[in-house]
Amino acid sequence: RGAMAEERALAMVTCTAPVNIAVIKYWGKRDNDLILPINSSLSVTLHQDQLKTTTTAATSRDFTEDRLWLNGEEADVGHPRLQACLREGECPPPWAPPGAERGVPCTSPSLCPLAVRRLARKRRGDSAEDGTPLNLSYKIHIATENNFPTAAGLASSAAGYACLVSALARLYGVEGELSEVARRGSGSACRSMLGGFVQWQRGERVDGRDSLALQVAPETHWPELRVLVLVVSGEKKQVGSTAGMQTSVDTSPLLKHRAEVVVPERLALMMRHIRERDFEGFGQLTMKDSNQFHATCLDTFPPIFYLNDLSRHIIALVHRFNAHHGCTKVAYTFDAGPNAVIFTLADTVAEFVEVVRRSFPPATNGDQFVRGLPVGSASLPEELVTAVV
Ligand code: DP6
């Protein structure tokens, strides 16, 4: 075979995608299948130099089946959410004909923009069987890796699905709005499709076409903002977000009140704090919203506990630190796990990291205690040590 023929046999792309941390939390779906939320949410997308997912997707006429590797180990490619992102000839509910088995041809393709391969057909014209490298009927191999603990409440599924959708879109040459495809993988993934400050708007439509991620401000808007991740535990969480939020929707009156009354007010306020780069307002509201999310978890029946004693120690430490300074210098937020994400500004990083170092002395992992961007040294005033550490 000549060079041309080789080229046509395989197409491959590699993408990376960032983690995002919600400051107004998403918790609860109004449609489980389309992954439509009960409230809008707002997040900050993190830089990819420390935390990211890398995905390589390849398609070839020589592949005999779709295959998937997660962090080097082969995983089940039949996962319904993965299929929702991948699928082309099949209908995800609710478009499948009643009682249809998996694999039936789509009856309403125009209503079903949710699979990347189908989008490719629609936007590029049907190129199946035409022998191009991007032949849409070729099987696909996907390898994806996180450089941080998977499923420990560090938004790995968000970066993972955002990365998968980006890789597939590049592979098949699909452009334009893709957050609604990423959303079908994991709700919070739609926010990782954009950088900076991102809102996932709830949307009104039953088909979800208006439940999209939108950039509120680019990352350059607030360059002093910094994020510290305090890894409390790298273990897999006990109650996954999907199951947890379903139980909350079914049982928590507080969650209903939050979605209907609290979040709409907070969202408008948070947008203003971001626009004005008001860390006092941003930090306070971030902490309050995290606390209310965990309150809805306690209000869920049976209750869900994501925070542990160490998480609560960190919360208390942050409040002592802020009280000592007489203003909000650092803010915590926790997702579906015990790890703390701390927002602060560049001028506070060294001092706060030193406070964490003194409060939680690194016993066995000295060298690895602080990773990431270089942190300057800070000597703590005696009265700060007495009041805070
Ligand atoms: C607590 O996006 O992981 O991190 O849509 O079921 O995949 P699914 O849930 P997921 O939930 C994230 C919940 C959260 C808050 C947030 O990121 O907004």
Coordinates of C-alpha atoms and ligand atoms in Angstrom, one line a residue:
R1 CA 0.0 0.0 0.0
G2 CA 1.2 3.5 -0.8
A3 CA 1.4 6.4 1.6
M4 CA -2.0 7.7 0.5
A5 CA -3.6 4.4 1.5
E6 CA -1.9 4.4 4.9
E7 CA -3.1 7.9 5.6
R8 CA -6.7 7.0 4.8
A9 CA -6.6 4.0 7.1
L10 CA -6.3 5.9 10.4
A11 CA -7.1 9.3 11.9
M12 CA -6.0 10.3 15.3
V13 CA -6.2 13.4 17.5
T14 CA -5.2 14.3 21.1
C15 CA -6.9 16.9 23.2
T16 CA -6.7 18.2 26.7
A17 CA -9.4 19.6 28.9
P18 CA -9.5 21.5 32.2
V19 CA -11.2 21.0 35.5
N20 CA -13.9 23.5 36.6
I21 CA -14.9 24.3 40.2
A22 CA -18.5 25.5 40.8
V23 CA -19.0 28.5 43.0
I24 CA -22.7 28.3 42.5
K25 CA -23.3 24.5 42.6
Y26 CA -25.3 22.3 40.3
W27 CA -27.1 19.6 42.3
G28 CA -30.3 18.0 41.0
K29 CA -31.7 17.1 37.6
R30 CA -35.1 17.8 36.1
D31 CA -34.4 15.3 33.3
N32 CA -32.1 12.4 34.1
D33 CA -31.7 11.3 30.6
L34 CA -30.9 14.6 28.9
I35 CA -29.0 15.8 32.0
L36 CA -31.0 19.0 32.5
P37 CA -30.4 20.7 35.8
I38 CA -33.0 22.1 38.3
N39 CA -30.9 25.3 38.6
S40 CA -28.2 27.2 36.7
S41 CA -24.7 27.0 38.1
L42 CA -21.5 29.0 37.8
S43 CA -17.9 27.9 37.8
V44 CA -14.3 28.8 37.4
T45 CA -12.2 26.9 34.9
L46 CA -8.8 26.0 36.2
H47 CA -5.5 26.3 34.3
Q48 CA -4.4 23.0 32.6
D49 CA -0.8 23.2 33.7
Q50 CA -1.6 21.3 37.0
L51 CA -4.9 19.5 36.6
K52 CA -6.1 18.2 33.2
T53 CA -7.4 15.3 31.3
T54 CA -5.7 14.2 28.1
T55 CA -7.6 12.1 25.6
T56 CA -6.5 10.5 22.3
A57 CA -9.2 9.3 19.9
A58 CA -8.4 7.3 16.9
T59 CA -10.6 5.8 14.2
S60 CA -9.5 3.3 11.7
R61 CA -10.9 0.9 9.2
D62 CA -8.8 -1.8 10.8
F63 CA -10.5 -1.5 14.2
T64 CA -13.1 -4.2 14.8
E65 CA -14.8 -2.7 17.8
D66 CA -15.0 0.5 19.8
R67 CA -12.6 0.4 22.8
L68 CA -11.8 2.6 25.8
W69 CA -8.9 2.9 28.2
L70 CA -9.1 5.0 31.4
N71 CA -5.8 5.8 33.0
G72 CA -4.2 2.9 31.2
E73 CA -6.8 0.3 32.0
E74 CA -9.4 -0.9 29.5
A75 CA -12.9 0.1 30.5
D76 CA -16.5 -0.6 29.4
V77 CA -17.3 1.2 26.2
G78 CA -21.0 0.4 26.6
H79 CA -21.5 3.0 29.4
P80 CA -24.8 4.7 28.5
R81 CA -23.3 8.2 29.0
L82 CA -20.3 7.4 26.8
Q83 CA -22.7 6.1 24.2
A84 CA -24.8 9.3 24.4
C85 CA -21.7 11.2 23.4
L86 CA -20.5 8.7 20.8
R87 CA -23.6 7.2 19.3
E88 CA -24.6 7.8 15.7
G89 CA -27.1 5.3 14.3
E90 CA -29.0 4.9 17.6
C91 CA -31.6 7.0 19.3
P92 CA -31.1 8.0 22.9
P93 CA -34.4 8.2 24.7
P94 CA -36.8 10.0 24.4
W95 CA -36.4 9.8 20.7
A96 CA -36.3 6.1 20.4
P97 CA -39.6 4.6 19.3
P98 CA -41.5 3.2 22.3
G99 CA -40.2 -0.2 23.4
A100 CA -37.3 -0.1 20.9
E101 CA -34.1 -2.0 21.6
R102 CA -30.7 -0.3 21.5
G103 CA -29.4 0.0 18.0
V104 CA -32.6 1.0 16.3
P105 CA -32.2 3.7 13.7
C106 CA -33.0 7.2 14.7
T107 CA -36.5 8.2 13.8
S108 CA -36.1 11.9 14.5
P109 CA -32.5 12.9 13.7
S110 CA -33.3 16.5 13.5
L111 CA -34.4 16.5 17.2
C112 CA -31.3 14.6 18.2
P113 CA -28.2 16.7 17.9
L114 CA -26.6 14.9 20.8
A115 CA -24.1 12.5 19.5
V116 CA -20.9 13.7 17.9
R117 CA -20.9 11.3 15.1
R118 CA -24.4 12.3 14.2
L119 CA -23.4 15.9 14.4
A120 CA -20.6 15.2 12.0
R121 CA -23.0 13.7 9.5
K122 CA -25.4 16.6 9.8
R123 CA -22.9 19.4 9.6
R124 CA -20.5 17.9 7.0
G125 CA -23.0 16.0 4.9
D126 CA -23.1 12.3 4.9
S127 CA -19.7 11.0 4.1
A128 CA -20.0 7.4 5.2
E129 CA -18.5 4.8 3.0
D130 CA -16.7 7.4 0.9
G131 CA -13.3 6.2 1.9
T132 CA -12.1 9.4 3.6
P133 CA -10.0 9.1 6.7
L134 CA -12.9 10.3 8.8
N135 CA -15.3 7.6 7.6
L136 CA -18.0 7.8 10.2
S137 CA -18.6 4.1 10.3
Y138 CA -15.1 3.2 11.4
K139 CA -14.8 1.9 15.0
I140 CA -13.1 4.1 17.5
H141 CA -10.4 3.7 20.1
I142 CA -10.2 6.2 23.0
A143 CA -7.5 6.5 25.6
T144 CA -8.0 9.0 28.4
E145 CA -5.8 10.0 31.4
N146 CA -6.1 12.3 34.4
N147 CA -3.1 13.7 36.1
F148 CA -5.0 13.9 39.4
P149 CA -7.2 11.4 41.5
T150 CA -10.2 10.2 39.5
A151 CA -13.6 10.3 41.1
A152 CA -12.5 11.9 44.4
G153 CA -14.6 14.9 44.0
L154 CA -12.1 16.7 41.9
A155 CA -14.3 17.1 38.9
S156 CA -12.6 14.3 36.9
S157 CA -15.8 13.5 35.1
A158 CA -16.2 17.1 34.0
A159 CA -12.7 17.3 32.5
G160 CA -13.1 13.7 31.1
Y161 CA -16.3 14.2 29.1
A162 CA -15.3 17.7 28.0
C163 CA -12.1 16.2 26.7
L164 CA -13.8 13.3 25.0
V165 CA -16.3 15.5 23.2
S166 CA -13.5 17.9 22.1
A167 CA -11.4 15.0 20.8
L168 CA -14.4 13.4 18.9
A169 CA -15.4 16.8 17.5
R170 CA -11.8 17.4 16.2
L171 CA -11.6 13.9 14.8
Y172 CA -14.8 14.3 12.9
G173 CA -14.4 17.9 12.0
V174 CA -17.5 19.1 13.9
E175 CA -17.5 22.8 14.9
G176 CA -19.7 25.1 16.9
E177 CA -21.8 24.5 20.1
L178 CA -20.6 21.4 21.8
S179 CA -21.5 22.0 25.5
E180 CA -24.8 20.3 25.0
V181 CA -23.0 17.1 23.9
A182 CA -20.6 17.3 26.8
R183 CA -23.5 17.8 29.1
R184 CA -24.9 14.4 28.1
G185 CA -21.7 12.9 29.5
S186 CA -21.8 14.7 32.9
G187 CA -23.7 17.8 33.7
S188 CA -20.7 19.7 35.0
A189 CA -18.7 18.8 31.9
C190 CA -20.5 21.4 29.8
R191 CA -18.8 24.1 31.9
S192 CA -15.3 22.6 31.1
M193 CA -15.8 23.4 27.4
L194 CA -15.1 27.1 28.1
G195 CA -12.3 28.9 30.0
G196 CA -12.6 31.7 32.6
F197 CA -15.9 32.1 34.4
V198 CA -18.7 30.0 33.0
Q199 CA -22.4 29.8 33.6
W200 CA -24.4 26.7 32.8
Q201 CA -27.8 28.1 32.2
R202 CA -30.6 25.9 33.3
G203 CA -32.7 26.5 30.2
E204 CA -36.5 26.2 29.9
R205 CA -37.0 23.8 27.0
V206 CA -37.9 20.2 27.5
D207 CA -35.6 19.1 24.8
G208 CA -32.6 20.8 26.5
R209 CA -31.5 22.8 23.5
D210 CA -31.2 25.9 25.7
S211 CA -29.3 24.2 28.6
L212 CA -25.9 25.4 27.5
A213 CA -22.6 26.7 28.9
L214 CA -21.8 30.4 28.4
Q215 CA -18.7 32.3 29.2
V216 CA -19.4 35.1 31.8
A217 CA -15.8 36.5 31.7
P218 CA -12.5 35.3 30.2
E219 CA -9.7 34.1 32.5
T220 CA -7.8 37.4 31.8
H221 CA -10.6 39.2 33.6
W222 CA -9.2 38.4 37.1
P223 CA -5.6 37.4 36.7
E224 CA -4.8 37.6 40.5
L225 CA -7.3 34.8 41.3
R226 CA -5.6 31.7 42.6
V227 CA -6.8 28.2 43.4
L228 CA -5.3 25.8 46.0
V229 CA -6.6 22.2 46.1
L230 CA -6.2 20.7 49.6
V231 CA -6.3 17.0 49.0
V232 CA -7.8 15.4 52.1
S233 CA -8.3 12.0 50.5
G234 CA -7.5 10.6 47.1
E235 CA -10.1 7.8 47.5
K236 CA -13.1 7.2 45.4
K237 CA -16.2 8.8 46.8
Q238 CA -18.8 6.6 48.4
V239 CA -21.9 8.2 46.9
G240 CA -21.5 9.4 43.3
S241 CA -23.0 12.7 42.3
T242 CA -25.5 11.2 40.0
A243 CA -27.1 8.9 42.6
G244 CA -26.7 11.5 45.4
M245 CA -28.4 14.3 43.6
Q246 CA -31.3 12.0 42.5
T247 CA -31.9 11.1 46.2
S248 CA -31.7 14.8 47.1
V249 CA -34.3 15.8 44.4
D250 CA -36.6 13.0 45.7
T251 CA -36.4 13.8 49.3
S252 CA -34.9 17.3 50.2
P253 CA -37.3 20.2 50.6
L254 CA -34.3 22.4 51.2
L255 CA -33.0 21.6 47.7
K256 CA -36.3 22.6 46.1
H257 CA -36.2 25.9 47.9
R258 CA -32.6 26.4 46.9
A259 CA -33.2 25.8 43.2
E260 CA -36.4 27.9 43.1
V261 CA -35.5 30.8 45.3
V262 CA -31.9 30.9 46.5
V263 CA -29.9 30.1 43.4
P264 CA -31.5 32.7 41.0
E265 CA -30.7 35.5 43.5
R266 CA -27.2 34.2 44.2
L267 CA -26.4 33.8 40.5
A268 CA -27.1 37.4 39.8
L269 CA -25.1 38.5 42.8
M270 CA -22.1 36.2 41.9
M271 CA -22.0 37.6 38.4
R272 CA -21.8 41.1 39.8
H273 CA -19.0 40.1 42.2
I274 CA -17.1 38.6 39.3
R275 CA -17.7 41.6 37.1
E276 CA -16.4 43.9 39.8
R277 CA -13.6 41.6 40.9
D278 CA -14.9 41.9 44.4
F279 CA -13.1 39.1 46.3
E280 CA -14.9 39.9 49.6
G281 CA -18.3 39.2 47.9
F282 CA -17.1 36.4 45.7
G283 CA -15.4 34.6 48.5
Q284 CA -18.3 34.9 51.0
L285 CA -20.9 33.8 48.5
T286 CA -18.7 30.8 47.3
M287 CA -18.5 29.6 50.9
K288 CA -22.2 30.1 51.6
D289 CA -23.1 28.2 48.4
S290 CA -20.8 25.3 49.2
N291 CA -22.3 25.2 52.7
Q292 CA -25.8 25.2 51.4
F293 CA -25.0 22.4 49.0
H294 CA -23.7 20.3 51.9
A295 CA -26.8 21.3 53.9
T296 CA -29.0 19.9 51.1
C297 CA -26.9 16.7 51.4
L298 CA -27.7 16.5 55.1
D299 CA -31.4 17.3 54.3
T300 CA -31.4 14.3 51.9
F301 CA -32.9 11.2 53.3
P302 CA -31.0 9.0 54.0
P303 CA -28.4 11.8 54.5
I304 CA -25.2 12.1 52.4
F305 CA -21.9 13.0 54.1
Y306 CA -19.2 14.3 51.8
L307 CA -17.3 16.3 54.3
N308 CA -15.1 14.7 57.0
D309 CA -13.4 15.9 60.1
L310 CA -10.4 17.2 58.2
S311 CA -12.7 19.1 55.8
R312 CA -14.4 20.8 58.8
H313 CA -11.0 21.6 60.3
I314 CA -10.2 23.4 57.0
I315 CA -13.4 25.3 57.1
A316 CA -12.7 26.5 60.7
L317 CA -9.1 27.4 59.7
V318 CA -10.3 29.6 56.8
H319 CA -12.8 31.4 59.0
R320 CA -10.1 32.0 61.7
F321 CA -7.7 33.3 59.0
N322 CA -10.3 35.7 57.6
A323 CA -11.3 36.8 61.1
H324 CA -7.7 37.6 61.9
H325 CA -7.4 39.7 58.8
G326 CA -10.8 41.3 59.3
C327 CA -11.8 40.5 55.7
T328 CA -12.3 37.6 53.3
K329 CA -8.8 36.6 52.2
V330 CA -9.5 33.0 51.4
A331 CA -12.7 31.0 50.5
Y332 CA -13.3 27.3 50.5
T333 CA -15.6 25.2 48.4
F334 CA -16.3 21.4 48.5
D335 CA -17.9 19.2 45.9
A336 CA -19.0 15.6 46.3
G337 CA -16.0 14.7 48.4
P338 CA -13.9 15.8 51.3
N339 CA -11.2 17.7 49.4
A340 CA -11.1 21.5 49.8
V341 CA -10.7 23.9 46.9
I342 CA -9.5 27.3 48.2
F343 CA -9.9 30.5 46.2
T344 CA -7.6 33.4 47.1
L345 CA -5.6 36.2 45.5
A346 CA -2.0 36.0 44.5
D347 CA -0.8 38.2 47.4
T348 CA -2.2 35.8 50.0
V349 CA -1.0 32.4 48.7
A350 CA 2.4 32.2 50.5
E351 CA 0.9 33.2 53.9
F352 CA -2.0 30.8 53.6
V353 CA 0.1 27.9 52.4
E354 CA 2.4 28.4 55.4
V355 CA -0.7 28.4 57.7
V356 CA -1.8 25.1 56.2
R357 CA 1.7 23.7 56.5
R358 CA 1.8 24.7 60.2
S359 CA -1.7 23.5 60.9
F360 CA -1.4 20.1 59.1
P361 CA 2.3 19.2 59.4
P362 CA 3.3 17.0 56.5
A363 CA 4.1 13.7 58.4
T364 CA 5.4 11.4 55.7
N365 CA 5.0 13.2 52.4
G366 CA 7.2 16.2 53.1
D367 CA 8.6 16.7 49.6
Q368 CA 5.2 16.1 48.0
F369 CA 3.3 18.3 50.4
V370 CA 3.0 21.3 48.1
R371 CA 2.9 20.7 44.3
G372 CA 2.2 23.0 41.4
L373 CA 3.1 26.6 40.9
P374 CA 6.1 27.8 43.0
V375 CA 5.0 29.2 46.4
G376 CA 7.1 31.8 48.0
S377 CA 8.1 31.5 51.6
A378 CA 6.3 33.5 54.3
S379 CA 7.1 34.0 58.0
L380 CA 4.0 34.2 60.1
P381 CA 3.6 37.0 62.6
E382 CA 3.3 35.6 66.1
E383 CA -0.2 36.9 66.7
L384 CA -1.4 35.2 63.5
V385 CA 0.0 31.9 64.7
T386 CA -1.6 32.2 68.0
A387 CA -5.0 33.2 66.6
V388 CA -5.2 31.0 63.5
V389 CA -2.9 27.9 63.4
Ligands
DP6_1 C1 -21.1 18.8 43.5 O1 -21.7 16.8 36.9 O2 -20.7 15.0 38.3 O3 -19.6 18.9 41.6 O4 -24.5 15.3 35.8 O5 -24.8 13.3 37.3 O6 -22.7 13.6 36.0 P1 -23.8 14.3 36.7 O7 -23.2 15.0 37.9 P2 -21.8 15.9 38.1 O8 -22.2 16.7 39.4 C2 -21.4 17.7 39.9 C3 -21.9 18.2 41.2 C4 -21.0 19.1 42.0 C5 -21.4 20.6 41.8 C6 -21.0 21.2 40.5 O9 -19.9 20.9 39.9 O10 -21.7 22.1 40.0

